[in-house]
XYZ file of C-alpha atoms in Angstrom:
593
model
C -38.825 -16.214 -10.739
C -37.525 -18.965 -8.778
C -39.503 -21.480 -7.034
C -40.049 -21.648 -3.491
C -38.414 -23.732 -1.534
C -39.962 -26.668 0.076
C -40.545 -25.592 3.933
C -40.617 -29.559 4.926
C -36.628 -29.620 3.757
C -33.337 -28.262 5.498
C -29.679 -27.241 4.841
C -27.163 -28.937 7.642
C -24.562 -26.153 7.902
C -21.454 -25.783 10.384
C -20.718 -22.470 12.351
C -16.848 -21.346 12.950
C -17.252 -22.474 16.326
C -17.736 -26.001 15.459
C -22.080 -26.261 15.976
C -23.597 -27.987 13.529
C -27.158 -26.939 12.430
C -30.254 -27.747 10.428
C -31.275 -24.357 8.778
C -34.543 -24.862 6.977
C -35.167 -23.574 3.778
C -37.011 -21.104 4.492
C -34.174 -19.116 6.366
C -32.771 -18.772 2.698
C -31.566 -14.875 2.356
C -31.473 -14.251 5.978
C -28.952 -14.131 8.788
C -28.894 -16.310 11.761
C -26.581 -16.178 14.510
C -25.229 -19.399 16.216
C -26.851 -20.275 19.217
C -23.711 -21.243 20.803
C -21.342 -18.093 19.284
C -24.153 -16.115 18.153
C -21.830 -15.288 14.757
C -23.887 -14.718 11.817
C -24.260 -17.167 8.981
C -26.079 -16.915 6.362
C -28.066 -19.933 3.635
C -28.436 -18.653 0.141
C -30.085 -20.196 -2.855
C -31.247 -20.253 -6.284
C -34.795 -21.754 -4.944
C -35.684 -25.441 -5.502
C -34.924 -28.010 -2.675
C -37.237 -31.117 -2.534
C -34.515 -33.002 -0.028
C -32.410 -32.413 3.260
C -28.770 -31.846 2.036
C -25.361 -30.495 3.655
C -23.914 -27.322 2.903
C -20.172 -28.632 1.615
C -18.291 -25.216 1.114
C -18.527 -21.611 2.612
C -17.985 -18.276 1.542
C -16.564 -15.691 4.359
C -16.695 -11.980 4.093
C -12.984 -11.025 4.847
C -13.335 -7.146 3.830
C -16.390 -5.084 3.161
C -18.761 -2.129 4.359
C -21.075 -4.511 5.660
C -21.315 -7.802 7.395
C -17.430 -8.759 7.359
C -16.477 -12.022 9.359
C -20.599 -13.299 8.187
C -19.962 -16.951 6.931
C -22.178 -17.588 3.791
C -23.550 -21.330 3.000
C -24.740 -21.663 -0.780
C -26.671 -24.414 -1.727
C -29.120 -25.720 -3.993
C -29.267 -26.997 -8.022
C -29.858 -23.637 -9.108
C -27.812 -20.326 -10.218
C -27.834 -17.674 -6.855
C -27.642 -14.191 -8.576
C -25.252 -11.413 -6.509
C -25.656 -8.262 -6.561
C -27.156 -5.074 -4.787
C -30.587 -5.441 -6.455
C -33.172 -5.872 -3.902
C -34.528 -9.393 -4.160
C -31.319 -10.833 -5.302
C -30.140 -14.573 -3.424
C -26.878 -12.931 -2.182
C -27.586 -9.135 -1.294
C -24.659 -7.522 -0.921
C -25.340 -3.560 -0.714
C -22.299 -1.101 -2.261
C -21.364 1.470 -4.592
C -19.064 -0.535 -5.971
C -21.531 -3.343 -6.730
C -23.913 -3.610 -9.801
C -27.351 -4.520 -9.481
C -26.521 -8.082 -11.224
C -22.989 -8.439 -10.712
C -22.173 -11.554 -10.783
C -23.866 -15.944 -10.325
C -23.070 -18.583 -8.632
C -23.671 -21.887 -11.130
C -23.779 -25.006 -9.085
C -21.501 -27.801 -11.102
C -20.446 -31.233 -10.238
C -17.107 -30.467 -8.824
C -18.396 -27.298 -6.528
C -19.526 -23.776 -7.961
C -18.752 -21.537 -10.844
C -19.093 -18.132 -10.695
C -19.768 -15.881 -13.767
C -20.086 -12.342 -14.060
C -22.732 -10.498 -15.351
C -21.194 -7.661 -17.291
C -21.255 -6.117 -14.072
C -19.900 -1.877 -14.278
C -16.455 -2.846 -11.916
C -15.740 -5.885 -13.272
C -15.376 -9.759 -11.752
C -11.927 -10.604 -10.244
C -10.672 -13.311 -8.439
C -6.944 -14.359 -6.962
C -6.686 -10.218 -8.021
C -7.251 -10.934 -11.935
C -10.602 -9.793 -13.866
C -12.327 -12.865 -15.512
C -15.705 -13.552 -17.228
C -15.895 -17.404 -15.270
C -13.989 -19.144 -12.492
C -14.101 -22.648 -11.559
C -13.780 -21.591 -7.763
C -11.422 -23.616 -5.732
C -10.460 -23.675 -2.130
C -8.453 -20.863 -0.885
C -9.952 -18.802 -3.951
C -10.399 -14.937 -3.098
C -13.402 -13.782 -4.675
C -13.444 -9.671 -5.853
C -17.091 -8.260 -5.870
C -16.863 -4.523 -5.709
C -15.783 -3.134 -2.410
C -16.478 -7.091 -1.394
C -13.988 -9.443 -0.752
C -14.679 -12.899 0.097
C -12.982 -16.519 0.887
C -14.082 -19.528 -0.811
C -13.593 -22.521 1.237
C -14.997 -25.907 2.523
C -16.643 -26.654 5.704
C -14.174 -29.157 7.166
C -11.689 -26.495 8.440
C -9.237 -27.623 5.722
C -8.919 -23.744 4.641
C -8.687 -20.453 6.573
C -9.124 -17.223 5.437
C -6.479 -14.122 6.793
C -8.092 -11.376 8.231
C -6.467 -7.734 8.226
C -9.222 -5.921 9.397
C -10.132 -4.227 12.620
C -14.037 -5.304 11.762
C -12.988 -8.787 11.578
C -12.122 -8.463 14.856
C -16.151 -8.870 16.709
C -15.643 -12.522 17.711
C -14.396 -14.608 14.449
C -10.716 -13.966 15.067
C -8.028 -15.666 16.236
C -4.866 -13.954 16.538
C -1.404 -15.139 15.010
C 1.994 -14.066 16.462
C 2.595 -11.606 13.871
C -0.634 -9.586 14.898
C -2.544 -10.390 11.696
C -5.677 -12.743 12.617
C -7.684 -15.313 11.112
C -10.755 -17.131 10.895
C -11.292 -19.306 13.401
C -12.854 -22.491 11.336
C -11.872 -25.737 13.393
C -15.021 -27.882 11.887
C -15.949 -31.607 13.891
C -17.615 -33.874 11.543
C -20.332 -33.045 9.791
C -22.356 -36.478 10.120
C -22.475 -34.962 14.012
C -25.085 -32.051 13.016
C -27.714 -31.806 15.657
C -31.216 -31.099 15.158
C -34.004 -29.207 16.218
C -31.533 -25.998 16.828
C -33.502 -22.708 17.336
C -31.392 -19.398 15.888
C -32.051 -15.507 15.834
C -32.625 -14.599 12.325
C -33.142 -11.274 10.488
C -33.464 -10.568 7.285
C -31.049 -9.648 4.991
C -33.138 -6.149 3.414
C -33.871 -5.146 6.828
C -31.470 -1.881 7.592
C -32.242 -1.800 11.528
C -31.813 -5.771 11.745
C -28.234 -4.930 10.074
C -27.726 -1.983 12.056
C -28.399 -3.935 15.491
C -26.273 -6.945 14.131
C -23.146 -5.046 13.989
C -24.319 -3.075 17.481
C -24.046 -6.288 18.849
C -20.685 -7.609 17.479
C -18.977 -4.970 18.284
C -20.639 -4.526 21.964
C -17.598 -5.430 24.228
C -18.617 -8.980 26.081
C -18.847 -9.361 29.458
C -18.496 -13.355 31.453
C -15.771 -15.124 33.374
C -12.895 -15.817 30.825
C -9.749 -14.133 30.442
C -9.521 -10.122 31.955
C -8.507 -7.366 28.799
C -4.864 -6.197 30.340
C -5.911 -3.147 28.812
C -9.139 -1.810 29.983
C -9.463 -4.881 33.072
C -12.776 -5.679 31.892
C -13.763 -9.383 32.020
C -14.350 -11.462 28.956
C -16.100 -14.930 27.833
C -14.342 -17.829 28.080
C -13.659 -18.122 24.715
C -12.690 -14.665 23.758
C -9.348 -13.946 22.105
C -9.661 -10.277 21.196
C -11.240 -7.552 23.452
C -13.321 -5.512 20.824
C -13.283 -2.500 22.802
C -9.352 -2.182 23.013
C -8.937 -3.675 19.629
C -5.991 -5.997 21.125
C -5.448 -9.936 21.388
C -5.373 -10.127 25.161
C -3.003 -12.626 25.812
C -0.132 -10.840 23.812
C -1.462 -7.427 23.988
C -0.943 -6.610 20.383
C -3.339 -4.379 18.532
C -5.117 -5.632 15.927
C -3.929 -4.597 12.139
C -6.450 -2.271 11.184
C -5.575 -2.037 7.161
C -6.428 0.169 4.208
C -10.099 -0.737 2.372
C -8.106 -0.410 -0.860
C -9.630 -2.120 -4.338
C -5.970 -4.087 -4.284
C -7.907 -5.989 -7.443
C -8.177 -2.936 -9.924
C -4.468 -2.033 -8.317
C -2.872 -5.130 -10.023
C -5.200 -5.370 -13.145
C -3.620 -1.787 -14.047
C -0.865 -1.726 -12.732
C -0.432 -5.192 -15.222
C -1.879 -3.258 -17.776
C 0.930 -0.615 -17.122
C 3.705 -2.553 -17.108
C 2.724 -4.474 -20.517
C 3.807 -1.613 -22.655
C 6.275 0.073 -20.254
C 8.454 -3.006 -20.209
C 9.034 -2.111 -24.079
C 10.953 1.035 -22.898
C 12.430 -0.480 -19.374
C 12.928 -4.097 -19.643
C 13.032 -4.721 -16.235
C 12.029 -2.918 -12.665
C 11.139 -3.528 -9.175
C 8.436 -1.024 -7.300
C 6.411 -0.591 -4.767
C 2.790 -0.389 -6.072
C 0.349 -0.458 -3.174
C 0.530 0.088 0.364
C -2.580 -1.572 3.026
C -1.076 0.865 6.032
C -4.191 2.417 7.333
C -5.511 6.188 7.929
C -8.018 8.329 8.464
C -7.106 11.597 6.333
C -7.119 12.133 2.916
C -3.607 12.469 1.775
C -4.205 15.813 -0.200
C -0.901 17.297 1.390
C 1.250 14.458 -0.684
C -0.685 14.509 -3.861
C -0.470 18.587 -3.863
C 3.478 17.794 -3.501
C 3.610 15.332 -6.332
C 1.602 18.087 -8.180
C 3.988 21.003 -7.409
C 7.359 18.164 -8.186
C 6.043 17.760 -11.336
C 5.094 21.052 -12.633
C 8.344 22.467 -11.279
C 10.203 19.486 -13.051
C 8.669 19.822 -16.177
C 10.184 23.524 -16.199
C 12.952 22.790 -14.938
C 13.349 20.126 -17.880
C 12.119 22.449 -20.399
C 15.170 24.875 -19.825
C 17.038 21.990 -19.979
C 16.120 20.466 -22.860
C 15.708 23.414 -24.711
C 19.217 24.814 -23.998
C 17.415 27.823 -22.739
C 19.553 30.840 -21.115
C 17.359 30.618 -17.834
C 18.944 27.599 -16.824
C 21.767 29.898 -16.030
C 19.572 30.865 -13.305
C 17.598 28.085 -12.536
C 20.317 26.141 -12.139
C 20.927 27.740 -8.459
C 17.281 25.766 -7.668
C 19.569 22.760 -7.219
C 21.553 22.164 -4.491
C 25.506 23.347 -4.740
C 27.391 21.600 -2.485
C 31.237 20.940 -2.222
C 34.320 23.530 -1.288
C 37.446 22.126 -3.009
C 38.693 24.237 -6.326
C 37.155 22.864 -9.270
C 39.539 21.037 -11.518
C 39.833 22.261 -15.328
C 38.637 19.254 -17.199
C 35.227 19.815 -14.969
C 34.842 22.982 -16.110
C 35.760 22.175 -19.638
C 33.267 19.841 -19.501
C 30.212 21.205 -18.103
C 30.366 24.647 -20.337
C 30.588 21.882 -23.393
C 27.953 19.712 -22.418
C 25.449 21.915 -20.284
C 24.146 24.960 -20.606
C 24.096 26.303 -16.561
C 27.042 28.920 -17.649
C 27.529 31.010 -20.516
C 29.736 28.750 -22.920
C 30.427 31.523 -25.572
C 31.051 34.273 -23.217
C 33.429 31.198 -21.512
C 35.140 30.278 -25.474
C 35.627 34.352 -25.523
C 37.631 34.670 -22.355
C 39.812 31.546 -23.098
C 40.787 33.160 -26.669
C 41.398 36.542 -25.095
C 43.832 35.040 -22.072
C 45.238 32.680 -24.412
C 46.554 35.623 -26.796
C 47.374 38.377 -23.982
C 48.880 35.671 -21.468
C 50.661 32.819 -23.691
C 53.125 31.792 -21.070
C 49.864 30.228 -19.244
C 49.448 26.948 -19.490
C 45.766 25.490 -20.879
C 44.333 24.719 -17.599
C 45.414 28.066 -16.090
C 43.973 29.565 -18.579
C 41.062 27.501 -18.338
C 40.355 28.556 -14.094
C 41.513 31.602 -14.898
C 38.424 32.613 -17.856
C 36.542 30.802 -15.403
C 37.094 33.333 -12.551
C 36.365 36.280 -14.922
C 33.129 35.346 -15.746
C 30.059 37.021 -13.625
C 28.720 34.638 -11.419
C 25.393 34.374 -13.263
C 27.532 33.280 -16.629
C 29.496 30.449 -14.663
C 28.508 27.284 -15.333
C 28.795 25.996 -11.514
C 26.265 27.462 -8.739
C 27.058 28.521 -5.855
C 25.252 27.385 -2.529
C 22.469 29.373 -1.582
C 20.011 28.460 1.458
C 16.900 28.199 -0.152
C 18.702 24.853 -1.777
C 17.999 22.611 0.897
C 14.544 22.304 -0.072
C 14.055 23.617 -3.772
C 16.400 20.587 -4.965
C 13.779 18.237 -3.880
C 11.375 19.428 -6.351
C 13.358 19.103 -9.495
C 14.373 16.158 -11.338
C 17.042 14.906 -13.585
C 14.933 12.989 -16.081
C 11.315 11.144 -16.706
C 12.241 7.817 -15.720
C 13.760 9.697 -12.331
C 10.823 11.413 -11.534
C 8.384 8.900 -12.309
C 10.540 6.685 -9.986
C 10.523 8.797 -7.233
C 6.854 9.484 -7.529
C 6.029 6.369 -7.391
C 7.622 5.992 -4.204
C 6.115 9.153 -2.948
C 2.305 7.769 -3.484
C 3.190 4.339 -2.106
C 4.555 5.269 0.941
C 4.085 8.975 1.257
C 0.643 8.878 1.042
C 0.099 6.401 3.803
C 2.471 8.319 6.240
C -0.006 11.427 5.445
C -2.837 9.555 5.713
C -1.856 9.190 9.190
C -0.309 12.365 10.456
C -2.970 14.791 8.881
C -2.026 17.106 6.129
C -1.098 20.235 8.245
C 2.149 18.433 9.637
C 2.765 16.562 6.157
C 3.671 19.919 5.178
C 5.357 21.023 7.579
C 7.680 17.658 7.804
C 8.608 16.899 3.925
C 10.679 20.131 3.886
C 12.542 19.560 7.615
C 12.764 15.629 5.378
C 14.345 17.471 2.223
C 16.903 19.585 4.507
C 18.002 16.293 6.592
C 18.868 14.839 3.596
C 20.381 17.681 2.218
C 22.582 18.276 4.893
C 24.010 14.844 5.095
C 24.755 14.984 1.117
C 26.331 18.401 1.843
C 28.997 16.547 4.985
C 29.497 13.825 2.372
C 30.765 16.336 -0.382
C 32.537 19.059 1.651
C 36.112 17.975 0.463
C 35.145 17.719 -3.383
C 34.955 20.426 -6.295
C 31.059 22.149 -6.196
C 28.523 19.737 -8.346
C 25.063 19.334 -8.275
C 22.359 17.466 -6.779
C 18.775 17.651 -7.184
C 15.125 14.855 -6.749
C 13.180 14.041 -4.223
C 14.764 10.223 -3.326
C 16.347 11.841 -0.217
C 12.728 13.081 1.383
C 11.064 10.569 -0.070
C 13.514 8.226 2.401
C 12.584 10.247 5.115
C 9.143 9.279 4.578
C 10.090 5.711 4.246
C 11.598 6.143 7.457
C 8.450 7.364 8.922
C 6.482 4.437 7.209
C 8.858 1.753 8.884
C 8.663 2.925 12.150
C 4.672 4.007 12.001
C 3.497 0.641 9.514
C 6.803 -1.925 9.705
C 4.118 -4.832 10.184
C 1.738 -3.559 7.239
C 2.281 -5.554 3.783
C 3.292 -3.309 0.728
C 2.494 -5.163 -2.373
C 5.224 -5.264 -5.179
C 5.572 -5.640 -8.558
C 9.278 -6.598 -10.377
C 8.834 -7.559 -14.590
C 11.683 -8.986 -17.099
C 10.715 -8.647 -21.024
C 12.929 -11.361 -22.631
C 14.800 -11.150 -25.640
C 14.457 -12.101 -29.405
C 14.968 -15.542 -28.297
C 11.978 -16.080 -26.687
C 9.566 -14.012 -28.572
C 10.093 -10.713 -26.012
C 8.254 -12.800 -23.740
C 7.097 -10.855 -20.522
C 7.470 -12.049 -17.130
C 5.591 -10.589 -14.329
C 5.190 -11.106 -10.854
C 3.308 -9.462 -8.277
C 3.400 -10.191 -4.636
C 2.969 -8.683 -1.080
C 5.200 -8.214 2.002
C 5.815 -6.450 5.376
C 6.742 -3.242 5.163
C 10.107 -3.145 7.035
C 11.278 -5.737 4.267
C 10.678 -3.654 1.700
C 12.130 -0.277 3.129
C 14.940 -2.344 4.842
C 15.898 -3.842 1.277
C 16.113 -0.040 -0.384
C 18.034 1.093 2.503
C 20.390 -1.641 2.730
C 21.549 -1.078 -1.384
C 22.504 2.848 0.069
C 24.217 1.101 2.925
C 26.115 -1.276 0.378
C 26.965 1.892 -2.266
C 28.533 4.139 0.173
C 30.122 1.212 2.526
C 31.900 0.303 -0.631
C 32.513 3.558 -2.211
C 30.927 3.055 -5.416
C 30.522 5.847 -7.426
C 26.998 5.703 -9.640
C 25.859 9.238 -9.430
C 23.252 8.567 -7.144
C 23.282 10.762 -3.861
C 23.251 7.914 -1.387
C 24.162 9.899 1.449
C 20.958 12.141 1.225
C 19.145 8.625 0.825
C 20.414 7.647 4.031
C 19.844 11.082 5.740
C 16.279 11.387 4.869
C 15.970 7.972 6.321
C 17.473 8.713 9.616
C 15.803 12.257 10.447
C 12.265 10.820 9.552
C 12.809 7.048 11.553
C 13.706 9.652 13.911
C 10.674 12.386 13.526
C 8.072 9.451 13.886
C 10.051 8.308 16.762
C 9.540 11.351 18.557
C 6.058 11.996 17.306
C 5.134 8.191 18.943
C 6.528 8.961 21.881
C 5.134 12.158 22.453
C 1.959 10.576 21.732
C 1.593 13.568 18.485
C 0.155 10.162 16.664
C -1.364 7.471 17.195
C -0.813 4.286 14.747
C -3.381 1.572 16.339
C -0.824 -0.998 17.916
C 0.658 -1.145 14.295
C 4.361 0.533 15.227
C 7.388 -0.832 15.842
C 7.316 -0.288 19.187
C 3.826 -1.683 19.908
C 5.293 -4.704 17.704
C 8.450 -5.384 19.308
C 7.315 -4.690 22.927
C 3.135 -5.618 23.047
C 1.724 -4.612 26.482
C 5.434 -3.572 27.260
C 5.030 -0.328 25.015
C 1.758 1.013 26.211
C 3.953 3.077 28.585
C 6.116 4.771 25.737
C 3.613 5.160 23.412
C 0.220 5.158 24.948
C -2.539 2.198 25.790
C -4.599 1.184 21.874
C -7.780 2.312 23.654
C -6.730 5.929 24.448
C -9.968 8.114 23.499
C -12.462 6.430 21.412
C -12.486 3.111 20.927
C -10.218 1.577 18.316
C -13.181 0.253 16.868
C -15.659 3.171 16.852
C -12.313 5.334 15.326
C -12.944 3.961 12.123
C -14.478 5.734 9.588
């Protein structure tokens, strides 16, 4: 049990908005608002404090169900236990949080935190440890918590990508993410005798009313919201109710509450025995483009790709006879005659026609017609063959979509499934499931047709996977989330030389980067011509009918994507006529789940 803290004693601490106050140690586990901001800060400690002292670094609350923005001053010479146990120095309530989680050690360069065999683990800069000396700019993991380590001299600011950040601790940057406003005076300027509002930490109606109040739109004689024309303080930035910085009239960039920590310790994990099989790649691994739905209608697609793969595969692999007729499940496309060494090869080396029925024919032409040459007598078995014992399909209808749940190969479905969580998942997350649905088979046709225009003048072949779709969704996901960051992953496993040594980097960036950088290598292929048995034309297709679907769907006002589409990000205020003013309905703030 720690000791209490002497009551004669204080903590000098400085608020975001640049007040400096004398918290006594009594207020140790509580929150108290600024007098002059009336943001919530918070003193925690391990207990014993027999002299005044200044609070030198901060912890803020950048993402979190609870108290996000709160700016938390630990001080003291002893540990401060965190965790969701009631009674613990740093309370911070979550499912995701173990009673003990983690400490804070005070040392003589600043604070060391340790975990405490805590259920979710300990991570921080996204990788689990036991014990970090923390430094500034340090992001601290603590279940669903995620938190800034910093000093109180303004030297580091935390970026905010949250909507809940937005409550009066934000100030808005050009690209429409926001940060922490921290500018600090000095802190030999504290004042004294300040009186604060504080409640504590375990009461749930104190907590309840604290976030009533931040997100309570304020009312005064600064700047006027262009949005809804109500009048702010002077120092607002953001209008709460609109969810937009009201000088530029961007929304705010509400992001996914993902676990982005456990995302790159497995996705490390992963890769350390993949890249044994593929020494090298470059993916997509996590998306932060925000929803509201749970994207069932993608993951019951990925479901039905892979079952119907696997089958598909299994035919394959097995050399079955059904592949005779599964092979019309892919999509036939081409009108020219087929040349002789094609067929020659694919009854040798496939098994979609009947090769001995095929061998038989040639034998029997060859020895009733010998003035034939071999390739006449080649089209010419060919052509007697039924259609089901040919070894080339013929187009059917039902191709246009059935092709985009079959794939050539592991390593190609696992590729395009990764794809299809990253991005698909947000664009359903979004739209609802009912028109995810309805819009990945109009994305598998789009694509399909393009292929088909690209292929019209050559001999009938084959083309199957999901890449094509899969681009129309990342055509959706640049126009709906081009501003939202898509974290990456690209690894290299060395040679002999250097003991196989692995190198791995993980990183995040906006999301019309990434889908621009994919689209520009189909751009590049079929610009040049080059030939790699890849179907970059259905690529590009996919990509141009769904850009084109989300288009319409913003315009029409179908969806809504917070201020975070192109349109709102190229045009501000400007687009609010196209596509519809942030605050339409419910607040962008009370929207969130």
């Amino acid at each position: 049990m720690s000791a209490e803290p002497s009551r004669g004693t204080s903590v000098r601490v400085a608020c975001q908005c640049g007040r400096h106050l004398k918290l006594p140690w009594s207020y140790a586990g509580k929150v108290a608002r600024c007098p002059s901001c009336k943001h919530p800060i918070r003193l925690v400690s391990g207990g014993e404090a027999d002299h005044d002292t200044t609070a030198t670094v901060r912890l803020v609350i950048i993402r979190g169900p609870q108290h996000v923005g709160e700016h938390i001053f630990p001080a003291g010479r002893r540990p401060i236990g965190i965790g969701k146990q009631p009674g613990s120095a740093l309370l911070l309530p979550g499912t995701r949080v173990s009673r003990q989680h983690c400490v804070l050690v005070p040392t003589q360069a600043g604070w060391r935190i340790e975990d405490r065999n805590s259920t979710n683990g300990l991570f921080v800069n996204r990788r689990r440890v036991t014990a970090h000396e923390l430094k500034v700019g340090d992001r601290v993991q603590i279940g669903e918590y995620e938190l800034f380590y910093g000093t109180t001299d303004g030297a580091s600011r935390p970026a905010v990508a949250t909507a809940q950040a937005a409550a009066g601790d934000t100030d808005a940057l050009e690209d429409g993410t926001y940060r922490v406003a921290d500018d600090l005076n000095d802190l030999e300027a504290l004042t004294t005798g300040e009186r604060v509002a504080v409640t504590s930490m375990t009461d749930p109606a104190a907590s309840a009313g604290q976030h009533a109040e931040a997100d309570s739109p304020p009312s005064g004689d600064g700047p006027m919201c262009p949005c809804c024309k109500k009048r702010l303080n002077a120092s607002a930035r953001v209008c709460v109710s609109c969810g937009i910085n009201v000088r530029t009239g961007r929304s705010i960039l509400t992001a996914e509450e993902t676990n982005l920590d456990e995302t790159y310790a497995a996705v490390e994990s992963v890769i350390g025995w993949l890249s044994w099989i593929f020494w090298m790649g470059v993916y997509p691994i996590a998306s932060e483009a925000f929803g509201t739905r749970k994207p069932y209608a993608i993951r019951g697609i990925a479901i039905v790709t892979i079952l119907t793969s696997f089958w598909f595969l299994y035919y394959e692999w097995t050399e079955s006879p059904k592949m005779r007729s599964a092979k019309n499940m892919m999509l036939w496309a081409g009108d020219a005659e087929p040349s002789p060494e094609l067929l020659v090869v694919m009854y040798s080396f496939t098994n979609y026609g009947n090769s001995a029925a095929f061998e038989a024919r040639f034998d029997q032409i060859s020895e009733e017609k010998p003035e034939m040459s071999e390739e006449e007598v080649v089209l010419a078995a060919h052509e007697s063959l039924p259609v089901e014992d040919r070894c080339l399909g013929e187009y059917q209808p039902h191709q246009l979509v059935t092709h985009a749940f079959l794939h050539g190969g592991i390593l190609h479905l696992v590729g395009n499934l990764i794809f299809l969580m990253v991005f698909g998942s947000r664009v359903n997350a979004l739209i609802g499931n009912a028109l995810t649905v309805v819009l990945y088979p109009l994305l598998a046709v789009g694509a399909a047709v393009f292929h088909m225009a690209s292929v019209s003048s050559e001999a009938p072949s084959p083309m199957l996977g999901a890449s094509g779709a899969i681009m129309g969704l990342a055509g959706m996901y640049l126009v709906l989330f081009p501003i939202h960051k898509v974290h990456m992953a690209a690894w290299i496993r060395w040679g002999m030389l250097t003991g196989f040594h692995l190198s791995l980097w993980m990183w995040a960036m906006r999301g019309f980067w990434v889908v621009l950088c994919y689209i520009a290598l189909d751009v590049f292929y079929t610009a040049m011509g080059i030939e790699d048995g890849t179907a970059h034309w259905a690529h590009l297709g996919g990509f141009i009918v769904g850009a084109a679907i989300a288009l319409v769907m913003l315009v029409t006002k179908l969806v809504n994507a917070r201020g975070g589409d192109i349109i709102s990000a190229l045009l501000g205020r400007h687009a609010w006529a196209i596509v519809g003013a942030p605050n339409r309905g419910a607040g962008v703030l009370q929207r969130l789940p």
